[in-house]
Amino acid sequence: MLTTSSYDQLKSAQIAIGKLNSTKPSIYRKFINIIKVTRQLQFGYQYMGSLIMDEDPGKFNPMSQDDYVLSVYYREIENLKTDKKFLDLKQLLKTHNQLSYANISKLALGENPEALVGPTLVR
């Protein structure tokens, strides 16, 4: 799937992420931690976003992974989803889902929106 992101869309998402960080730092920190774990395990951000948003992650499943590692990852996702401020994060992801979970994750990690402008291949 190919998504295209404009600078304005990315900047809007960056502002929303900054607002989440300043108003709801606990859920922001948990989200950042999930992003970092996703990156460390070399899972796709689309897989992570699908799990967080209760979408079908089927086509984004990791190729092969130890059952224990997956169970720990799923437990961390569920821990995020049970946070009382999770709805704020879910709304942010829903509002900006046209950007791809990868671009949202990169913005949350501090990537410059200018570097993310243009077409992105979502795997």
Steps between C-alpha positions, in 0.01 A plus 500: 500500500630845412415807707588859424556754773496874459706731715184656647363160603831402657534835680146467634578152631826626654309774684241248623778271625663793680168588659454139614849511653432823687147420619514121545867414554437156648320361193749675272790331682331159472443560128867593450603186686280283276649669193852429626420136578344464155815637341730283714307185412503608134122479478325738263338815631187403304485178704530700822236750391262225392527334840451828686198596290343150504535465124589179319881479512503194270695638207747676732583200725871451575652226285620285785519568867527305819163443669634636829623821337161547333319440830712767672436741212125437511501548876669841459244600236218397735663695783493807277137440406385468862642839597221741594639758255520255209197655327702818444772302321244300304331821383834642386575182302151496350515867401836461327475140373530611135868577571581136590595375843864506387496877439312566824754289688793678338350837587453387860868403508593852387544462124464822303175515297694626195689168489173305483324692222404298197397145417563222751480127442310338788598140573 
